[in-house]
Coordinates of C-alpha atoms in Angstrom, one line a residue:
X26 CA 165.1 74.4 69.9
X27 CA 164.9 71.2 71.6
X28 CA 162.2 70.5 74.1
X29 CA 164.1 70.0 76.6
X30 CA 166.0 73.4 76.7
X31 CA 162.3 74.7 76.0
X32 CA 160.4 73.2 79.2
X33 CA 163.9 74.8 80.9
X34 CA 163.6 78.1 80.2
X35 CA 159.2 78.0 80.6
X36 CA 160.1 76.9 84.0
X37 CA 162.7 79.6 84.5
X38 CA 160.0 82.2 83.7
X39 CA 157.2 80.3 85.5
X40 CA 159.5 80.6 88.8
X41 CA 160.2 84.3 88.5
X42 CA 156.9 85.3 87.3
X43 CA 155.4 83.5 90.2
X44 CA 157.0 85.8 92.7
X45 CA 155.4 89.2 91.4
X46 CA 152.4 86.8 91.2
X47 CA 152.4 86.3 94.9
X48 CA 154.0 89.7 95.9
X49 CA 150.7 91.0 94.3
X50 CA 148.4 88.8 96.6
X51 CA 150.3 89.0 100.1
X52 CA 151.3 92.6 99.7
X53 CA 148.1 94.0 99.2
X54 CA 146.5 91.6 102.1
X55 CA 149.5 93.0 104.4
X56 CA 148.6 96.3 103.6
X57 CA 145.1 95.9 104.2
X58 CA 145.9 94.0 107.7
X59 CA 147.8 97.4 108.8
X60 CA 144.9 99.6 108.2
X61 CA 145.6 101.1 104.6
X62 CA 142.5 102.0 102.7
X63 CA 141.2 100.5 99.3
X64 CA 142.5 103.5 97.1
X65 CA 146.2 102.5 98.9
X66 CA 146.1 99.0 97.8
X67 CA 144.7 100.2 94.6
X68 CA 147.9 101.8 93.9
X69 CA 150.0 99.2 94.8
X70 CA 148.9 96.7 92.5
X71 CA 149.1 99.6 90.0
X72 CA 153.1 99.6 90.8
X73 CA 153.4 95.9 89.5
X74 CA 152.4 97.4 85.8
X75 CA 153.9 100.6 86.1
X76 CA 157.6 99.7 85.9
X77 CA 157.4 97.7 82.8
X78 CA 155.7 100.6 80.8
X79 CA 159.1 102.6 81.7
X80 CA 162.0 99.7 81.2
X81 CA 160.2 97.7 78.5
X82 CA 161.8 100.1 76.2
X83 CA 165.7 99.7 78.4
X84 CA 164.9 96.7 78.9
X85 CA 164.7 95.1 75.1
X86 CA 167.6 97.3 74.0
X87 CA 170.0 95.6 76.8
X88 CA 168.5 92.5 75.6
X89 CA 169.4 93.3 71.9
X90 CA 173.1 94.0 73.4
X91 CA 173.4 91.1 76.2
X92 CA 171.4 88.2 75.2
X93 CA 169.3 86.0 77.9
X94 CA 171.8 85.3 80.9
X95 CA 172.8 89.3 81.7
X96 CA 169.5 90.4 81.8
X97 CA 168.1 87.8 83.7
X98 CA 170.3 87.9 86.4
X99 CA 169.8 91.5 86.7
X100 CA 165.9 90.3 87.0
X101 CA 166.5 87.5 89.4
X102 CA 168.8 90.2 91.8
X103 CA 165.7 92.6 91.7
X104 CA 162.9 89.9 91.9
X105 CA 164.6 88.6 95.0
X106 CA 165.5 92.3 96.5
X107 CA 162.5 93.0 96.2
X108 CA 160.6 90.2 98.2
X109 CA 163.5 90.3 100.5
X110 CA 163.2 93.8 101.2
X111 CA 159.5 93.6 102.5
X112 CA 160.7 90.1 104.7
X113 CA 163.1 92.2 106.5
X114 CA 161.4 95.9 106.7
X115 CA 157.6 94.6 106.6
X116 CA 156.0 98.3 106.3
X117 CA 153.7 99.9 103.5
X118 CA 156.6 102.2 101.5
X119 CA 159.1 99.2 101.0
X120 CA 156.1 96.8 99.6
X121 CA 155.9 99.9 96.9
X122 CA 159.4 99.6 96.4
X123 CA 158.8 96.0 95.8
X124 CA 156.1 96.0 93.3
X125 CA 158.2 98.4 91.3
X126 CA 161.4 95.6 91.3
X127 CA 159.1 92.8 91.1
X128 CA 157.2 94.2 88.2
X129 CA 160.0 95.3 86.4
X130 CA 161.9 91.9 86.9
X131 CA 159.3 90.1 85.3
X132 CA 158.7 92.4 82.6
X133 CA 162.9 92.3 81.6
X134 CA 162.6 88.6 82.1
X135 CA 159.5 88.3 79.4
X136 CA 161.5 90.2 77.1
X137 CA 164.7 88.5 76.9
X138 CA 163.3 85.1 76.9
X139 CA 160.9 85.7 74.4
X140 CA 163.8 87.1 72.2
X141 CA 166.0 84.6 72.9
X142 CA 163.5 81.8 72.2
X143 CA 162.6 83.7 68.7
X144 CA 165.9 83.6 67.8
X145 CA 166.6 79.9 68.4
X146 CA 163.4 79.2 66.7
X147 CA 164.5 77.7 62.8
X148 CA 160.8 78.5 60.7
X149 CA 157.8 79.8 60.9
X150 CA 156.0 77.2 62.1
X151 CA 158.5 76.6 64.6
X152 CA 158.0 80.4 65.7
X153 CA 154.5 79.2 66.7
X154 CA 154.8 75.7 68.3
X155 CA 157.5 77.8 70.4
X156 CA 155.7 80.7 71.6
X157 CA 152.6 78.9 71.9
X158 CA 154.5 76.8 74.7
X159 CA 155.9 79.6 76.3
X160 CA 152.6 81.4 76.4
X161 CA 151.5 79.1 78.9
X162 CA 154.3 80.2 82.0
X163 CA 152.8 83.5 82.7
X164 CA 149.3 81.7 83.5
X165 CA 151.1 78.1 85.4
X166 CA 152.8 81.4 87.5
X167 CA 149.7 83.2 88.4
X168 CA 148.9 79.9 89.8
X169 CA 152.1 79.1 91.6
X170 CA 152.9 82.4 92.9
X171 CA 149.3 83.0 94.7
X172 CA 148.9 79.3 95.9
X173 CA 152.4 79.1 97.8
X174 CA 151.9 82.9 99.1
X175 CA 148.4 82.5 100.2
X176 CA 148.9 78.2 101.6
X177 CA 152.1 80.0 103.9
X178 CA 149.7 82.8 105.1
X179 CA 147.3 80.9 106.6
X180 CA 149.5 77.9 107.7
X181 CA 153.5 79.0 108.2
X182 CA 152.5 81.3 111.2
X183 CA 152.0 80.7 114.9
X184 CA 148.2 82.0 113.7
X185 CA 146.6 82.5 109.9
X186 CA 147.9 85.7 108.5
X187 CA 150.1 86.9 111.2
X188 CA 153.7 88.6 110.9
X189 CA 155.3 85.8 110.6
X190 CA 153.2 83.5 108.7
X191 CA 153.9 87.0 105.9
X192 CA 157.5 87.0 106.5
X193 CA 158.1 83.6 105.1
X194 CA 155.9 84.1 102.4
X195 CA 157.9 87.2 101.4
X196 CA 161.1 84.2 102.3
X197 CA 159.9 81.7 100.1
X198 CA 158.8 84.0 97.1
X199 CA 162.6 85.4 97.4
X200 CA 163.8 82.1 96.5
X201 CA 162.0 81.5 93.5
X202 CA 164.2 83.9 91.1
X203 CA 167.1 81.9 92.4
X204 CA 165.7 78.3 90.7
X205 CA 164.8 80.6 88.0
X206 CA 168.8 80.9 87.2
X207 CA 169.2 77.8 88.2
X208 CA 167.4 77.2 84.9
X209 CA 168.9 79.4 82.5
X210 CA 172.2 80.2 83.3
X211 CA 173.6 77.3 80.7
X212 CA 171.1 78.0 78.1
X213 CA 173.0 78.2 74.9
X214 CA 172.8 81.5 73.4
X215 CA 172.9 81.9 69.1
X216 CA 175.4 84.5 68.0
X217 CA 174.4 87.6 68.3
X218 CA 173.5 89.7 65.1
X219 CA 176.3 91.4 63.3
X220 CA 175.1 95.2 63.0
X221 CA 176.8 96.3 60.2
X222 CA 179.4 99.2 60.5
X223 CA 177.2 101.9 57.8
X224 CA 174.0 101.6 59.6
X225 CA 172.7 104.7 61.4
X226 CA 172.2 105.2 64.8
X227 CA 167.8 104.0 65.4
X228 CA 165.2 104.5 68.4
X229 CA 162.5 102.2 69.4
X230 CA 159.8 104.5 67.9
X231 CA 161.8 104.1 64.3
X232 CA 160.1 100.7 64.1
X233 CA 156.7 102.0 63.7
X234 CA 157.8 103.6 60.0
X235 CA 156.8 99.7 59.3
X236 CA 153.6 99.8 58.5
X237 CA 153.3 96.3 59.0
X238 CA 154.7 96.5 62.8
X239 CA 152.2 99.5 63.4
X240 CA 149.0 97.2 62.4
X241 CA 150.8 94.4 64.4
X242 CA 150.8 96.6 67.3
X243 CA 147.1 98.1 66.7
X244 CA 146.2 94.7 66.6
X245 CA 147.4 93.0 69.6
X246 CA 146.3 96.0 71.2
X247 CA 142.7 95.4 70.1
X248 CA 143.0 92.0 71.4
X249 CA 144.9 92.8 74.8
X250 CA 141.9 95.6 75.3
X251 CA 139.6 92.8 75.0
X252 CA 141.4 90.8 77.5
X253 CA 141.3 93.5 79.9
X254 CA 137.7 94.5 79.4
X255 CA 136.6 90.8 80.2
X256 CA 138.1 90.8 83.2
X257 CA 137.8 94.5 84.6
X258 CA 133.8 94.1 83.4
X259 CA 132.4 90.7 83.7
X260 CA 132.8 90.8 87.6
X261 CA 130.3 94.2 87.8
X262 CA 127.8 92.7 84.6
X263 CA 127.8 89.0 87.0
X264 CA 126.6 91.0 89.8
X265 CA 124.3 92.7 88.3
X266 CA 123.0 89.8 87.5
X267 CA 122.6 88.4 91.1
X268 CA 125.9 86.4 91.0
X269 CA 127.6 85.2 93.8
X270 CA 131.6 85.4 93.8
X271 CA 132.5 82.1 93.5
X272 CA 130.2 81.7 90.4
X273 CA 132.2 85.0 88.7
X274 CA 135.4 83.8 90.0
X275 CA 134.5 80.0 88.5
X276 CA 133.4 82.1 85.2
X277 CA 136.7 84.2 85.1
X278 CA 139.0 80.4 86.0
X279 CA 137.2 78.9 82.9
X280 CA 138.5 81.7 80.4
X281 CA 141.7 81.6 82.5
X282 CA 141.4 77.4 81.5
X283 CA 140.9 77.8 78.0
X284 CA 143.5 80.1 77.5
X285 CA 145.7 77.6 78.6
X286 CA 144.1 74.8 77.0
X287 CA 144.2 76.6 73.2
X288 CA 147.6 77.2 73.7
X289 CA 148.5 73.5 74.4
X290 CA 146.4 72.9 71.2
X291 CA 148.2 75.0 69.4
X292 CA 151.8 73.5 68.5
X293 CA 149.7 70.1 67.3
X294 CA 148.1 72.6 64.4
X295 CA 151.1 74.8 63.4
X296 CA 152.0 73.3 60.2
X297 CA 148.1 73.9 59.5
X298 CA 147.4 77.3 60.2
X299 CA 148.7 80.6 59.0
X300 CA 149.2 83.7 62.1
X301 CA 146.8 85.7 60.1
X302 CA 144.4 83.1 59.8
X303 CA 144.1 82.4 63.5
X304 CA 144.5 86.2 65.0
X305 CA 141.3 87.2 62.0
X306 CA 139.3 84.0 63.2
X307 CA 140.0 85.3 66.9
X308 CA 138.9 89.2 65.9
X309 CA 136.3 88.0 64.3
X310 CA 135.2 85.3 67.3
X311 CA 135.7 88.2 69.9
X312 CA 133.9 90.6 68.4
X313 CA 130.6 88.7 68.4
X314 CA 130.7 87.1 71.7
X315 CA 131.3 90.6 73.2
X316 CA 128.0 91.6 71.0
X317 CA 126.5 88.3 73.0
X318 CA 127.6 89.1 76.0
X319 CA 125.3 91.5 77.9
X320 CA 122.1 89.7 76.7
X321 CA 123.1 86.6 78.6
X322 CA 121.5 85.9 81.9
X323 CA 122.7 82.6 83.3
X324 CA 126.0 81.4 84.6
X325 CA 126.1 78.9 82.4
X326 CA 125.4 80.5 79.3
X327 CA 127.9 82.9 80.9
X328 CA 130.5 80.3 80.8
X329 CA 130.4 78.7 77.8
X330 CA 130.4 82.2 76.6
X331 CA 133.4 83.0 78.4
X332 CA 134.9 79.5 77.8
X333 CA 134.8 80.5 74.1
X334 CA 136.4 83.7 74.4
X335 CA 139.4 82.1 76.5
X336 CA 140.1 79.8 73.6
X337 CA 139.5 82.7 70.9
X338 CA 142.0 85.1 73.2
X339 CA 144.3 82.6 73.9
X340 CA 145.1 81.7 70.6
X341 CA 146.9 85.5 69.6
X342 CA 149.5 85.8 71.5
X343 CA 151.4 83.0 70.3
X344 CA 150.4 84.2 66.7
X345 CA 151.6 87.9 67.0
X346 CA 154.6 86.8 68.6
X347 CA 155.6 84.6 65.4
X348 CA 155.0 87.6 63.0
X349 CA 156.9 90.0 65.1
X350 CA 160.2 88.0 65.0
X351 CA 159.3 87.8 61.1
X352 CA 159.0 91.1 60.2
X353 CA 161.5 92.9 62.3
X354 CA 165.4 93.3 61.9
X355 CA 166.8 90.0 64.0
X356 CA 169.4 92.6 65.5
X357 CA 166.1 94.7 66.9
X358 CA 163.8 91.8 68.3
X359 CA 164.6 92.8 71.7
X360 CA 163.8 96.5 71.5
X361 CA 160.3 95.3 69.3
X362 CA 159.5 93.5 72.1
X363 CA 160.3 95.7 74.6
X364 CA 157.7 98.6 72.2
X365 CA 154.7 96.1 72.2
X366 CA 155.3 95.1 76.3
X367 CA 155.1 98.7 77.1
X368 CA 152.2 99.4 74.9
X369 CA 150.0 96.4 76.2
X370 CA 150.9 97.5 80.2
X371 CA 150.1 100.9 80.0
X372 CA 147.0 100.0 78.2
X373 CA 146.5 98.0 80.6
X374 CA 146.9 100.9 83.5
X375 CA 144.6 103.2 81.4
X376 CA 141.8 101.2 80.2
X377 CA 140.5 100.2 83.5
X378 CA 139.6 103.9 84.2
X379 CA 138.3 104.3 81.0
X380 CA 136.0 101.3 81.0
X381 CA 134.8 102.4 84.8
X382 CA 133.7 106.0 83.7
X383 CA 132.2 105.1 79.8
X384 CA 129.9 101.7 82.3
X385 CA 128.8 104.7 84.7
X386 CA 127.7 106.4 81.6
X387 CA 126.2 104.2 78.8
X388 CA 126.3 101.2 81.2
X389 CA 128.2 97.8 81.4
X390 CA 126.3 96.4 78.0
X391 CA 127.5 99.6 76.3
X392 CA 130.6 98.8 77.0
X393 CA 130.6 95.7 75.7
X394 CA 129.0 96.7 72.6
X395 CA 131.3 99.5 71.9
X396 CA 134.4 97.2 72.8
X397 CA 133.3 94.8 70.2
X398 CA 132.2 97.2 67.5
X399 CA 136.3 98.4 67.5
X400 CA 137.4 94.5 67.6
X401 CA 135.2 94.0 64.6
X402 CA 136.6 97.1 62.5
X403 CA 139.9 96.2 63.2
X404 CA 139.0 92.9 61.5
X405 CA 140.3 94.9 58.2
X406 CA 143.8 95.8 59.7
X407 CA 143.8 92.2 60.4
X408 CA 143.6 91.4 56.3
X409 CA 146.7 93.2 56.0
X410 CA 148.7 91.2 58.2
X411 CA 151.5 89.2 56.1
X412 CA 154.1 87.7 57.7
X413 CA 157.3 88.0 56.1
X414 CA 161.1 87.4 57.7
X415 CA 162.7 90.5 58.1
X416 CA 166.2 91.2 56.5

């Protein structure tokens, strides 16, 4: 794939993501400003998750059928319904209605591109450089899509955070999707995959006979759990420790930085590095750090602790993406992808409330300790990973 195409369709999803990005910060503000409690809001932001656990599966399967454009302009429709919606009828049951299309959108959108740019990937190593680049839109939107919501909030209003100052937030975030096929709509598509006419009608859940796609999925799990421990827990354990907000909030932005930073990294040392090599190093990284963790007492120790796990974190993704295209049927990418998206979101819904009842027990450290104790036993699943292309 050439880079300019690339940096195309990264921008594409950096523009959609950003408006469920910035739906998810003025909605809930909104919300708040009409009088609706903390456990309300609570399950708002919830919505933005809970439609991509349902259409992940839909969604990759259409994908599999329709290749990039069709699916993403179904996305960019319901991205921009759904911030439209709350410009015109700004009251608490259409915002739901709006996480739910938001969320969605951006989950379809994920799905196909990442398919599509697997596809137009030519080796391995290209697999990573290619992924590793796209890796880096969903964190350039959770920048884009706060910053312009919250800057038109407090400025774009006759006063900060009144009616109006909302309603062309929820204006501007409506025309992001639109540059977002703006983008994409003369991407060149490969051909699709012949199925060939003896093979059997297949689910989604057929693909976990693989045994190597099962420890694939075990494993970004693991990793995806970690993520989502960092940030649910490091917030209480930096209070604990007498730490203001900005100081945990600088703390979570530095692992949020490295992410990024390891991912840029990444295409320079593809022809260097093997995916199992980097997602072992990472389990292996992560599970220490989290042992570390609760016996640190500084911000700064903190941080560098956190900076560390950003880069160790940051570096999977790209990684598992690369052996899932390799060791699933090309004509099934879509519904592989759609299987792992709707494992890591409701994960992602569930482990919260997990982690909150085992720190109220055995405490914040515990949880950190148990957390890494799992990483580091699924350091042997890990071994087993071989990357191999798929017939």
């Amino acid at each position: 794939m050439r880079g300019g195409e690339l940096l195309r369709l990264i921008a594409a999803q950096v523009f959609l993501h950003a408006t469920m990005a910035g739906m998810r910060l003025a909605t809930p503000l909104l919300a708040l400003q009409q009088g609706y409690s903390a456990a309300s809001v609570g399950l708002l932001i919830s919505l933005f998750a809970l439609t991509q656990v349902f259409l992940a599966l839909p969604a990759g399967r259409f994908a599999d059928r329709h290749g990039l454009r069709r699916p993403l302009a179904l996305s960019v429709v319901a991205a921009s319904l759904g911030a439209g919606l709350v410009l015109v009828w700004p009251v608490f049951p259409v915002m739901c209605v709006s996480a739910l299309l938001t969320g969605g959108a951006t989950g379809a959108t994920v799905i196909a591109l990442q398919r599509h740019v697997g596809r137009a990937a030519q080796s391995p190593n290209d697999l990573k450089r290619v992924f590793s680049w796209l890796a880096i839109a969903p964190a350039a939107a959770n920048f884009v899509g706060p910053f312009v919501a919250g800057l038109l909030i407090d400025h774009a209003g006759r006063a900060p955070a009144d009616l109006t100052a909302f309603r062309v937030a929820f204006g501007a975030l409506a025309l992001m999707p639109i540059v977002c096929w703006l983008l994409v709509r003369k991407a060149h598509e490969p051909a699709p995959t012949p199925v060939p006419a003896s093979a059997v009608t297949t689910r989604a859940w057929d693909l976990l006979r693989e045994p190597m796609f099962r420890r694939l999925l075990f494993v970004n799990w693991l990793q995806s759990s970690s993520w989502d421990v960092h940030a649910f827990v490091l917030p209480i354990l930096g209070h604990e420790r007498g730490l203001g907000a900005s100081v945990i909030g600088g703390i979570l932005g530095a692992f949020a930085i490295a992410a990024v930073v390891v991912r840029l990294a990444l295409p320079l040392f593809a022809n260097r590095t093997s995916e199992r090599g980097v997602i072992l190093t990472s389990t292996l990284v992560t599970a220490s750090l989290f042992c570390v963790y609760p016996l640190l007492a500084s911000a700064w120790s903190m941080g560098l602790c956190s900076v560390v796990l950003g880069f160790s974190l940051g570096a999977v993704q790209p990684m598992v993406m690369s052996m899932l295209h390799q060791i699933t049927p090309h004509s099934r990418h879509g519904e592989a992808l759609g299987l792992r998206l709707m494992t890591i979101n409701a994960s992602s819904v569930a482990m919260p409330m997990l982690f909150g009842a085992a720190g109220a027990v055995i405490g914040i450290g515990g949880v950190f300790w148990i957390v890494g104790g799992v990483v580091a036993m699924g350091s042997h699943t890990v071994w087993k990973l071989k990357a191999r292309r798929s017939a």
